[in-house]
Structure formats: C-alpha cells, structure tokens
C-alpha cells in the first residue's frame, strides 16, 4: 500500500494510444489519472466506413469511457476539448475548465487535411469521426432519395455519382463497400429504378492504390475494384469542388453531389507547446521515451507524435493503430518505472503487418518480411483481427452478429436517415 499523495496524470485523447495508457495505469495508486476527451466515448476508426455505408451500427464500434472506468478507483473521465497547454503553470485549459497536472500526455490523434482547399473543406465529407460517418450515411441516403425522385437524367446521374478522393486503405474500403451496396441493395430498395445511373469514382494522386502496402496488395485492390465497376483515376489530383463539380487538376471534372475526402491527415493542434517541438504534418517531436522536446513532464503518443529515434523508422512511424497501442502501453510501463526510480525503456515499434478489406470475401494482408496473402482467408483474418480490439464483450458479440447477418443477407436494415438537428415533427 502506497501512502504517498498520488501524482496527477492527465491524458488528453482517449483513442488507441490514450486509452491503452489509461488502462495500464488502472489501480496503480501512485497515479491519479484523468482522461480528457471531447467525446464521452472511445471508438474504433478502422470500421468507420462500415458505419458510413449503413453496414453496422455506430454503437458496435464505440464505448463510453465512464462505463470502461467503473470499479477503477484511480481513473477518472473529464469531457472537454483541449484549448491550450500552459507548461509554466502545469495546467491545461479545456472548453469546460482548467485542470492541473504533474504529468501531461497528449494523444489527440489527427484531423482531416484538406490541403488548404476551402471549397473542399466546406462541402466534402470527411471520414474521421462517428459524427462524420453518420453524416455521410445520411447524405448518401438523402441523395439516393433525391435521385429516384428526379426526372432529369443529368441531375439523376449527378445525385447518384460518388467521388472518393484518396486511394489508401480507407478510400479503397469505402469504394468496395459502396460498389457492393450499389449491386445488392439499390435495385431491391428502389424497384422502380431499372438501371441506376450513379457511378463510383476513386481518385488518387499516386500511381497505385493502397500506397503504403505491397505491390501485390496494390494490384489486387485495383483488379477487384475494377471488376466491381469502380472507376479508378490514378495520377489524378482533386483541385476544387464547385457547384457539385469535382474539379480535377488535369482539367476534367466529375458531376457529383457527393465528394468523400479520404486523402490525408494532419496532427491535431496542441497550442502552448514550444514552437521547436512542432514538426512535419504538425506532429509533436518526442524523444525515445515519448517526452516532448523542450519539456520535462509532457509526453505525446500515437498519431500526434513524431519519434525519430527508432532505428528501423528514421523518418517517424506510420500513423497506425498498432503504433499508438504499443506507445500507450510502453508509456504506462515507463511512468511506473519513473515512480520507482528505475531506468526507462526506449520505444521500438513491432510491425505486425498491415491489411485492407476490398470487398465481400476479398482482402489483402501484408506480413512483416514481405509475406502476402489475399482472398477469402485474408478476409476472415481481417474480420477476426478487427473484432479483437473492439471495446466491450457485448460489442464484440453484436458486431459479429451484425456482420454475420449483413454478409449472408447482403441487406442490413440500417439504412435510416436520422437527423438530430431536424426540428420538424
Ligand atoms: C477511417 C480510418 C480508418 C483507419 N483504418 C486503419 C486500419 O485499418 N489500420 C490501422 O492500423 N490504422 C487505421 N487507421 C488509423 C488509426 O485509426 C490511427 O492510427 C489511430 O486511431 C491513432 O490512435 P491515436 O490514439 O493516436 O488517435 P485517435 O484514435 O485518433 O484518438 C484521438 C482521440 O483524441 C480525442 N481528441 C481529439 N481532439 C481532441 C481535443 N482537442 N480535446 C480532447 N480530445 C480530443 C478524440 O476524440 C479521440 O478520442 C484508420 C483511421 C481512420 C480515420
């Protein structure tokens, strides 16, 4: 039993990094931990695209922090967005008040990067949060309703077209899911439609889809999406979005009422940190123990940080869930070492491979050391790997059931247009 006054640890951001740190510090009474987040729930970004395409429910991939912290006496939750860090007074300012800390951990992840394109930032649909996913689901369903009502063929086509900017895993996964939805659902839900005129366009500035993955994965993604009827435009940059026209840098344009933006991220802002600590992509420069450069008691973990000390990743780690999870867990261990006066362990990322689902029964898996497999087995592995980290046993069960039902029927019943800001009754 430790009778010393516990030190205050504030973690800002309860994503993969912050939550794993908090969970590992649970019941360690030398620390009183407060998790600060602008949402009252943790969620699982890799499955957002299935929420936005009405395949699973948002509650399948999210879980309230307060429920998770029940029975853990040294863990607390504070709802509020971070506004400013005051390193000189060891305090942070949030939307809802000021909090003081002995150790501060920043784990706010990233936000969508629109690369300064104002029209795109106002009109395109990002894919970063549960709110984004639900907005996208409503938008796509509303546009379909408008499309079936319209008698003007050009208008019908524009309302039915969907452009996805960004051919990384998120863009590929949404394109595959929307193409399947078009094939399996539209003719059943809208029997009056003989031939649906909407098309799906996947646009990427690079020469290949799935940029960070192996060339085998890239080729498989291209082939599968092509067969599903997705129009793939490579080496093509989206330049603007004006009057429901997606303007491409090569001078062409696509008429579309929907532009989905899956094309880049930038680290969340952390006002108050020394300017020298902010680097490429607004990421926060940290040492091998994730301590922020130029500070003595502030740490940054996950997507928000840039660590150049891991010899296998001299340009920084990829912004992936596994990096965030491993950094959160190691920081917890190091904070415990710190309080025990023991030496700290530097962070080394253990790459477990990467994967993407392309369509029903089709996925690609890149293993470390150049291993690769694809198809049905890869798809099963993808499902299995993505169900394990879902918070809450009941959520895992509900997700497994939803998947089973949706995949066998090809017709989940979640296509509800729910608009909380609609006051008409
Ligand atoms: C659509 C999508 C699909 C992805 N698919 C994969 C995948 O298949 N595999 C993979 O490895 N990675 C994937 N990623 C990346 C992965 O989700 C991230 O690498 C991971 O979430 C990073 O974890 P994090 O804890 O650093 O940040 P996040 O998980 O982004 O968590 C940040 C937390 O901070 C909170 N927050 C943000 N701003 C504030 C603020 N101002 N104040 C308070 N709280 C704040 C947020 O609410 C959130 O809870 C995907 C990402 C997206 C968006």
PDB file of C-alpha atoms in Angstrom, residues 66-292:
ATOM      1  CA  UNK A  66     -17.217   6.106 -17.803  1.00  0.00           C
ATOM      2  CA  UNK A  67     -18.518   2.557 -18.294  1.00  0.00           C
ATOM      3  CA  UNK A  68     -14.979   1.357 -19.022  1.00  0.00           C
ATOM      4  CA  UNK A  69     -13.602   3.027 -15.894  1.00  0.00           C
ATOM      5  CA  UNK A  70     -16.211   1.599 -13.498  1.00  0.00           C
ATOM      6  CA  UNK A  71     -14.502  -0.004 -10.491  1.00  0.00           C
ATOM      7  CA  UNK A  72     -11.083   1.540 -11.254  1.00  0.00           C
ATOM      8  CA  UNK A  73     -10.606   3.915  -8.352  1.00  0.00           C
ATOM      9  CA  UNK A  74      -7.701   5.948  -9.769  1.00  0.00           C
ATOM     10  CA  UNK A  75      -9.187   6.508 -13.257  1.00  0.00           C
ATOM     11  CA  UNK A  76     -11.486   9.447 -13.972  1.00  0.00           C
ATOM     12  CA  UNK A  77     -13.028  10.970 -17.071  1.00  0.00           C
ATOM     13  CA  UNK A  78     -13.443  14.663 -17.949  1.00  0.00           C
ATOM     14  CA  UNK A  79     -15.388  15.675 -21.016  1.00  0.00           C
ATOM     15  CA  UNK A  80     -13.998  18.676 -22.893  1.00  0.00           C
ATOM     16  CA  UNK A  81     -11.845  19.655 -25.845  1.00  0.00           C
ATOM     17  CA  UNK A  82      -8.325  20.885 -25.179  1.00  0.00           C
ATOM     18  CA  UNK A  83      -7.828  24.602 -25.880  1.00  0.00           C
ATOM     19  CA  UNK A  84      -4.356  25.385 -24.522  1.00  0.00           C
ATOM     20  CA  UNK A  85      -1.418  23.953 -22.616  1.00  0.00           C
ATOM     21  CA  UNK A  86       0.343  26.164 -20.041  1.00  0.00           C
ATOM     22  CA  UNK A  87       3.664  24.367 -19.360  1.00  0.00           C
ATOM     23  CA  UNK A  88       4.859  27.114 -16.977  1.00  0.00           C
ATOM     24  CA  UNK A  89       1.920  26.547 -14.580  1.00  0.00           C
ATOM     25  CA  UNK A  90       1.404  22.808 -15.338  1.00  0.00           C
ATOM     26  CA  UNK A  91      -2.195  23.397 -16.365  1.00  0.00           C
ATOM     27  CA  UNK A  92      -4.376  22.834 -19.401  1.00  0.00           C
ATOM     28  CA  UNK A  93      -7.360  24.891 -20.478  1.00  0.00           C
ATOM     29  CA  UNK A  94     -10.318  22.972 -21.866  1.00  0.00           C
ATOM     30  CA  UNK A  95     -13.711  24.070 -23.217  1.00  0.00           C
ATOM     31  CA  UNK A  96     -15.128  23.284 -19.763  1.00  0.00           C
ATOM     32  CA  UNK A  97     -12.468  24.420 -17.305  1.00  0.00           C
ATOM     33  CA  UNK A  98      -8.829  24.388 -16.201  1.00  0.00           C
ATOM     34  CA  UNK A  99      -7.075  21.235 -14.962  1.00  0.00           C
ATOM     35  CA  UNK A 100      -3.660  20.894 -13.315  1.00  0.00           C
ATOM     36  CA  UNK A 101      -1.210  18.054 -13.815  1.00  0.00           C
ATOM     37  CA  UNK A 102       2.100  16.600 -12.688  1.00  0.00           C
ATOM     38  CA  UNK A 103       2.450  14.673 -15.972  1.00  0.00           C
ATOM     39  CA  UNK A 104       0.593  15.565 -19.164  1.00  0.00           C
ATOM     40  CA  UNK A 105       0.129  13.140 -22.064  1.00  0.00           C
ATOM     41  CA  UNK A 106      -1.109  14.348 -25.450  1.00  0.00           C
ATOM     42  CA  UNK A 107      -2.868  11.685 -27.520  1.00  0.00           C
ATOM     43  CA  UNK A 108      -5.320  13.655 -29.661  1.00  0.00           C
ATOM     44  CA  UNK A 109      -4.501  11.955 -32.958  1.00  0.00           C
ATOM     45  CA  UNK A 110      -5.093  13.707 -36.250  1.00  0.00           C
ATOM     46  CA  UNK A 111      -7.769  15.578 -38.183  1.00  0.00           C
ATOM     47  CA  UNK A 112      -8.631  15.648 -41.880  1.00  0.00           C
ATOM     48  CA  UNK A 113      -6.204  17.608 -44.039  1.00  0.00           C
ATOM     49  CA  UNK A 114      -7.925  19.469 -46.884  1.00  0.00           C
ATOM     50  CA  UNK A 115      -4.588  20.931 -48.013  1.00  0.00           C
ATOM     51  CA  UNK A 116      -5.960  24.490 -47.827  1.00  0.00           C
ATOM     52  CA  UNK A 117      -8.788  23.855 -50.333  1.00  0.00           C
ATOM     53  CA  UNK A 118     -11.592  25.957 -48.893  1.00  0.00           C
ATOM     54  CA  UNK A 119     -14.491  24.668 -51.015  1.00  0.00           C
ATOM     55  CA  UNK A 120     -13.443  21.081 -50.445  1.00  0.00           C
ATOM     56  CA  UNK A 121     -13.215  21.619 -46.678  1.00  0.00           C
ATOM     57  CA  UNK A 122     -16.738  23.111 -46.649  1.00  0.00           C
ATOM     58  CA  UNK A 123     -18.510  20.653 -48.964  1.00  0.00           C
ATOM     59  CA  UNK A 124     -16.614  17.342 -48.955  1.00  0.00           C
ATOM     60  CA  UNK A 125     -17.436  14.616 -46.449  1.00  0.00           C
ATOM     61  CA  UNK A 126     -14.517  13.666 -44.169  1.00  0.00           C
ATOM     62  CA  UNK A 127     -14.171  10.220 -42.527  1.00  0.00           C
ATOM     63  CA  UNK A 128     -12.536  10.718 -39.158  1.00  0.00           C
ATOM     64  CA  UNK A 129     -15.221  10.541 -36.501  1.00  0.00           C
ATOM     65  CA  UNK A 130     -18.504   8.805 -35.685  1.00  0.00           C
ATOM     66  CA  UNK A 131     -20.268  12.114 -36.447  1.00  0.00           C
ATOM     67  CA  UNK A 132     -18.598  12.148 -39.900  1.00  0.00           C
ATOM     68  CA  UNK A 133     -19.703   8.563 -40.573  1.00  0.00           C
ATOM     69  CA  UNK A 134     -23.330   9.250 -39.605  1.00  0.00           C
ATOM     70  CA  UNK A 135     -23.369  12.486 -41.631  1.00  0.00           C
ATOM     71  CA  UNK A 136     -22.071  10.558 -44.628  1.00  0.00           C
ATOM     72  CA  UNK A 137     -24.670   7.813 -44.242  1.00  0.00           C
ATOM     73  CA  UNK A 138     -27.483  10.399 -44.089  1.00  0.00           C
ATOM     74  CA  UNK A 139     -26.068  12.342 -47.028  1.00  0.00           C
ATOM     75  CA  UNK A 140     -25.729   9.293 -49.307  1.00  0.00           C
ATOM     76  CA  UNK A 141     -29.246   8.056 -48.459  1.00  0.00           C
ATOM     77  CA  UNK A 142     -30.783  11.530 -48.946  1.00  0.00           C
ATOM     78  CA  UNK A 143     -29.078  11.889 -52.332  1.00  0.00           C
ATOM     79  CA  UNK A 144     -30.411   8.465 -53.381  1.00  0.00           C
ATOM     80  CA  UNK A 145     -33.938   9.554 -52.449  1.00  0.00           C
ATOM     81  CA  UNK A 146     -33.485  12.735 -54.496  1.00  0.00           C
ATOM     82  CA  UNK A 147     -32.070  10.735 -57.402  1.00  0.00           C
ATOM     83  CA  UNK A 148     -35.074   8.412 -57.625  1.00  0.00           C
ATOM     84  CA  UNK A 149     -37.460  11.399 -57.488  1.00  0.00           C
ATOM     85  CA  UNK A 150     -35.665  13.321 -60.218  1.00  0.00           C
ATOM     86  CA  UNK A 151     -36.823  13.005 -63.831  1.00  0.00           C
ATOM     87  CA  UNK A 152     -33.804  14.818 -65.324  1.00  0.00           C
ATOM     88  CA  UNK A 153     -31.210  12.219 -66.439  1.00  0.00           C
ATOM     89  CA  UNK A 154     -28.208  14.556 -65.900  1.00  0.00           C
ATOM     90  CA  UNK A 155     -29.438  15.509 -62.417  1.00  0.00           C
ATOM     91  CA  UNK A 156     -30.112  11.840 -61.607  1.00  0.00           C
ATOM     92  CA  UNK A 157     -26.559  10.954 -62.581  1.00  0.00           C
ATOM     93  CA  UNK A 158     -25.052  13.774 -60.522  1.00  0.00           C
ATOM     94  CA  UNK A 159     -27.086  12.780 -57.449  1.00  0.00           C
ATOM     95  CA  UNK A 160     -26.112   9.135 -57.826  1.00  0.00           C
ATOM     96  CA  UNK A 161     -22.408   9.680 -58.514  1.00  0.00           C
ATOM     97  CA  UNK A 162     -19.982   9.364 -55.604  1.00  0.00           C
ATOM     98  CA  UNK A 163     -16.372  10.555 -55.831  1.00  0.00           C
ATOM     99  CA  UNK A 164     -13.878   9.275 -53.267  1.00  0.00           C
ATOM    100  CA  UNK A 165     -10.637  11.259 -53.070  1.00  0.00           C
ATOM    101  CA  UNK A 166      -7.810   9.124 -51.689  1.00  0.00           C
ATOM    102  CA  UNK A 167      -6.955   5.567 -52.699  1.00  0.00           C
ATOM    103  CA  UNK A 168      -5.382   4.479 -49.404  1.00  0.00           C
ATOM    104  CA  UNK A 169      -6.979   1.749 -47.258  1.00  0.00           C
ATOM    105  CA  UNK A 170      -9.909   3.971 -46.205  1.00  0.00           C
ATOM    106  CA  UNK A 171     -10.742   5.068 -49.780  1.00  0.00           C
ATOM    107  CA  UNK A 172     -10.428   1.505 -51.105  1.00  0.00           C
ATOM    108  CA  UNK A 173     -12.599   0.090 -48.318  1.00  0.00           C
ATOM    109  CA  UNK A 174     -15.366   2.674 -48.853  1.00  0.00           C
ATOM    110  CA  UNK A 175     -15.267   2.227 -52.641  1.00  0.00           C
ATOM    111  CA  UNK A 176     -15.615  -1.559 -52.317  1.00  0.00           C
ATOM    112  CA  UNK A 177     -18.435  -1.285 -49.815  1.00  0.00           C
ATOM    113  CA  UNK A 178     -20.380   1.297 -51.866  1.00  0.00           C
ATOM    114  CA  UNK A 179     -19.962  -0.770 -55.023  1.00  0.00           C
ATOM    115  CA  UNK A 180     -21.363  -3.838 -53.226  1.00  0.00           C
ATOM    116  CA  UNK A 181     -24.193  -1.710 -51.842  1.00  0.00           C
ATOM    117  CA  UNK A 182     -24.985  -0.500 -55.363  1.00  0.00           C
ATOM    118  CA  UNK A 183     -25.073  -4.069 -56.654  1.00  0.00           C
ATOM    119  CA  UNK A 184     -27.000  -5.702 -53.833  1.00  0.00           C
ATOM    120  CA  UNK A 185     -29.328  -3.090 -52.436  1.00  0.00           C
ATOM    121  CA  UNK A 186     -30.294  -0.336 -54.856  1.00  0.00           C
ATOM    122  CA  UNK A 187     -32.445  -2.479 -57.142  1.00  0.00           C
ATOM    123  CA  UNK A 188     -34.176  -4.072 -54.136  1.00  0.00           C
ATOM    124  CA  UNK A 189     -34.811  -0.822 -52.234  1.00  0.00           C
ATOM    125  CA  UNK A 190     -35.763   1.165 -55.330  1.00  0.00           C
ATOM    126  CA  UNK A 191     -37.650  -1.310 -57.551  1.00  0.00           C
ATOM    127  CA  UNK A 192     -38.751   1.485 -59.899  1.00  0.00           C
ATOM    128  CA  UNK A 193     -35.109   2.023 -60.899  1.00  0.00           C
ATOM    129  CA  UNK A 194     -34.347  -0.168 -63.912  1.00  0.00           C
ATOM    130  CA  UNK A 195     -30.714   0.858 -64.314  1.00  0.00           C
ATOM    131  CA  UNK A 196     -29.071   3.011 -61.688  1.00  0.00           C
ATOM    132  CA  UNK A 197     -27.163   5.831 -63.345  1.00  0.00           C
ATOM    133  CA  UNK A 198     -24.844   6.706 -60.438  1.00  0.00           C
ATOM    134  CA  UNK A 199     -21.200   5.636 -60.578  1.00  0.00           C
ATOM    135  CA  UNK A 200     -18.371   5.395 -58.076  1.00  0.00           C
ATOM    136  CA  UNK A 201     -15.092   7.168 -58.811  1.00  0.00           C
ATOM    137  CA  UNK A 202     -11.915   6.551 -56.819  1.00  0.00           C
ATOM    138  CA  UNK A 203      -9.347   9.284 -57.437  1.00  0.00           C
ATOM    139  CA  UNK A 204      -5.755   9.236 -56.206  1.00  0.00           C
ATOM    140  CA  UNK A 205      -2.764  11.478 -56.862  1.00  0.00           C
ATOM    141  CA  UNK A 206      -0.369   8.490 -56.743  1.00  0.00           C
ATOM    142  CA  UNK A 207       0.341   5.849 -59.370  1.00  0.00           C
ATOM    143  CA  UNK A 208      -1.122   2.971 -57.271  1.00  0.00           C
ATOM    144  CA  UNK A 209      -3.973   2.271 -54.888  1.00  0.00           C
ATOM    145  CA  UNK A 210      -3.075   1.310 -51.297  1.00  0.00           C
ATOM    146  CA  UNK A 211       0.126   3.419 -51.491  1.00  0.00           C
ATOM    147  CA  UNK A 212       1.868   2.165 -48.309  1.00  0.00           C
ATOM    148  CA  UNK A 213       1.164  -1.552 -48.996  1.00  0.00           C
ATOM    149  CA  UNK A 214       2.982  -4.159 -51.147  1.00  0.00           C
ATOM    150  CA  UNK A 215       2.694  -4.144 -54.954  1.00  0.00           C
ATOM    151  CA  UNK A 216       0.728  -7.444 -54.764  1.00  0.00           C
ATOM    152  CA  UNK A 217      -1.860  -5.806 -52.497  1.00  0.00           C
ATOM    153  CA  UNK A 218      -1.983  -2.772 -54.764  1.00  0.00           C
ATOM    154  CA  UNK A 219      -2.624  -4.890 -57.866  1.00  0.00           C
ATOM    155  CA  UNK A 220      -5.284  -6.985 -56.135  1.00  0.00           C
ATOM    156  CA  UNK A 221      -7.129  -3.856 -54.954  1.00  0.00           C
ATOM    157  CA  UNK A 222      -7.110  -2.428 -58.480  1.00  0.00           C
ATOM    158  CA  UNK A 223      -8.347  -5.657 -60.049  1.00  0.00           C
ATOM    159  CA  UNK A 224     -11.154  -6.300 -57.546  1.00  0.00           C
ATOM    160  CA  UNK A 225     -12.480  -2.728 -57.590  1.00  0.00           C
ATOM    161  CA  UNK A 226     -12.248  -2.581 -61.366  1.00  0.00           C
ATOM    162  CA  UNK A 227     -14.356  -5.746 -61.604  1.00  0.00           C
ATOM    163  CA  UNK A 228     -16.891  -4.233 -59.233  1.00  0.00           C
ATOM    164  CA  UNK A 229     -17.273  -1.330 -61.662  1.00  0.00           C
ATOM    165  CA  UNK A 230     -15.432   1.349 -59.688  1.00  0.00           C
ATOM    166  CA  UNK A 231     -13.897   3.992 -61.981  1.00  0.00           C
ATOM    167  CA  UNK A 232     -10.305   4.339 -60.809  1.00  0.00           C
ATOM    168  CA  UNK A 233      -8.399   7.503 -61.734  1.00  0.00           C
ATOM    169  CA  UNK A 234      -4.726   7.290 -60.728  1.00  0.00           C
ATOM    170  CA  UNK A 235      -2.100  10.077 -61.017  1.00  0.00           C
ATOM    171  CA  UNK A 236      -5.065  12.427 -60.690  1.00  0.00           C
ATOM    172  CA  UNK A 237      -5.369  15.249 -58.204  1.00  0.00           C
ATOM    173  CA  UNK A 238      -8.628  16.779 -56.953  1.00  0.00           C
ATOM    174  CA  UNK A 239      -8.187  20.560 -57.202  1.00  0.00           C
ATOM    175  CA  UNK A 240     -11.548  22.037 -56.193  1.00  0.00           C
ATOM    176  CA  UNK A 241     -15.238  21.286 -55.613  1.00  0.00           C
ATOM    177  CA  UNK A 242     -17.556  23.909 -57.046  1.00  0.00           C
ATOM    178  CA  UNK A 243     -21.318  23.697 -57.734  1.00  0.00           C
ATOM    179  CA  UNK A 244     -21.300  19.910 -57.240  1.00  0.00           C
ATOM    180  CA  UNK A 245     -18.483  19.503 -59.763  1.00  0.00           C
ATOM    181  CA  UNK A 246     -15.301  17.791 -58.614  1.00  0.00           C
ATOM    182  CA  UNK A 247     -12.574  19.676 -60.492  1.00  0.00           C
ATOM    183  CA  UNK A 248      -9.507  17.611 -61.326  1.00  0.00           C
ATOM    184  CA  UNK A 249      -6.016  19.060 -61.850  1.00  0.00           C
ATOM    185  CA  UNK A 250      -5.884  17.540 -65.374  1.00  0.00           C
ATOM    186  CA  UNK A 251      -8.704  19.896 -66.457  1.00  0.00           C
ATOM    187  CA  UNK A 252     -11.542  17.316 -66.339  1.00  0.00           C
ATOM    188  CA  UNK A 253     -14.426  17.368 -63.908  1.00  0.00           C
ATOM    189  CA  UNK A 254     -16.974  14.898 -62.480  1.00  0.00           C
ATOM    190  CA  UNK A 255     -20.552  15.953 -61.709  1.00  0.00           C
ATOM    191  CA  UNK A 256     -21.258  14.603 -58.267  1.00  0.00           C
ATOM    192  CA  UNK A 257     -23.339  15.618 -55.257  1.00  0.00           C
ATOM    193  CA  UNK A 258     -21.022  13.595 -53.036  1.00  0.00           C
ATOM    194  CA  UNK A 259     -17.277  14.018 -52.563  1.00  0.00           C
ATOM    195  CA  UNK A 260     -15.820  11.773 -49.849  1.00  0.00           C
ATOM    196  CA  UNK A 261     -12.456  13.027 -48.595  1.00  0.00           C
ATOM    197  CA  UNK A 262     -10.118  10.217 -47.518  1.00  0.00           C
ATOM    198  CA  UNK A 263      -6.997  11.933 -48.708  1.00  0.00           C
ATOM    199  CA  UNK A 264      -4.786  12.942 -45.841  1.00  0.00           C
ATOM    200  CA  UNK A 265      -4.477  13.863 -42.197  1.00  0.00           C
ATOM    201  CA  UNK A 266      -2.658  16.439 -40.090  1.00  0.00           C
ATOM    202  CA  UNK A 267      -1.933  16.152 -36.356  1.00  0.00           C
ATOM    203  CA  UNK A 268      -4.338  17.944 -34.016  1.00  0.00           C
ATOM    204  CA  UNK A 269      -3.135  21.308 -32.804  1.00  0.00           C
ATOM    205  CA  UNK A 270      -1.517  21.493 -29.357  1.00  0.00           C
ATOM    206  CA  UNK A 271      -1.338  25.250 -28.598  1.00  0.00           C
ATOM    207  CA  UNK A 272       1.162  26.250 -25.898  1.00  0.00           C
ATOM    208  CA  UNK A 273       3.954  23.805 -26.710  1.00  0.00           C
ATOM    209  CA  UNK A 274       7.379  25.212 -27.683  1.00  0.00           C
ATOM    210  CA  UNK A 275       7.385  26.032 -31.437  1.00  0.00           C
ATOM    211  CA  UNK A 276      10.529  23.898 -31.907  1.00  0.00           C
ATOM    212  CA  UNK A 277       8.559  20.815 -30.836  1.00  0.00           C
ATOM    213  CA  UNK A 278       6.163  21.002 -33.808  1.00  0.00           C
ATOM    214  CA  UNK A 279       7.381  19.308 -36.962  1.00  0.00           C
ATOM    215  CA  UNK A 280       6.220  17.786 -40.289  1.00  0.00           C
ATOM    216  CA  UNK A 281       2.450  17.242 -40.523  1.00  0.00           C
ATOM    217  CA  UNK A 282       2.136  19.288 -37.295  1.00  0.00           C
ATOM    218  CA  UNK A 283       3.324  16.198 -35.402  1.00  0.00           C
ATOM    219  CA  UNK A 284       4.944  16.757 -31.983  1.00  0.00           C
ATOM    220  CA  UNK A 285       8.622  15.863 -31.786  1.00  0.00           C
ATOM    221  CA  UNK A 286       9.338  13.427 -28.946  1.00  0.00           C
ATOM    222  CA  UNK A 287      12.402  11.579 -27.634  1.00  0.00           C
ATOM    223  CA  UNK A 288      12.740   7.787 -27.369  1.00  0.00           C
ATOM    224  CA  UNK A 289      10.557   7.804 -24.219  1.00  0.00           C
ATOM    225  CA  UNK A 290       7.840   9.912 -25.933  1.00  0.00           C
ATOM    226  CA  UNK A 291       8.724  13.022 -23.937  1.00  0.00           C
ATOM    227  CA  UNK A 292       8.030  16.225 -25.879  1.00  0.00           C
TER     228      UNK A 292
END
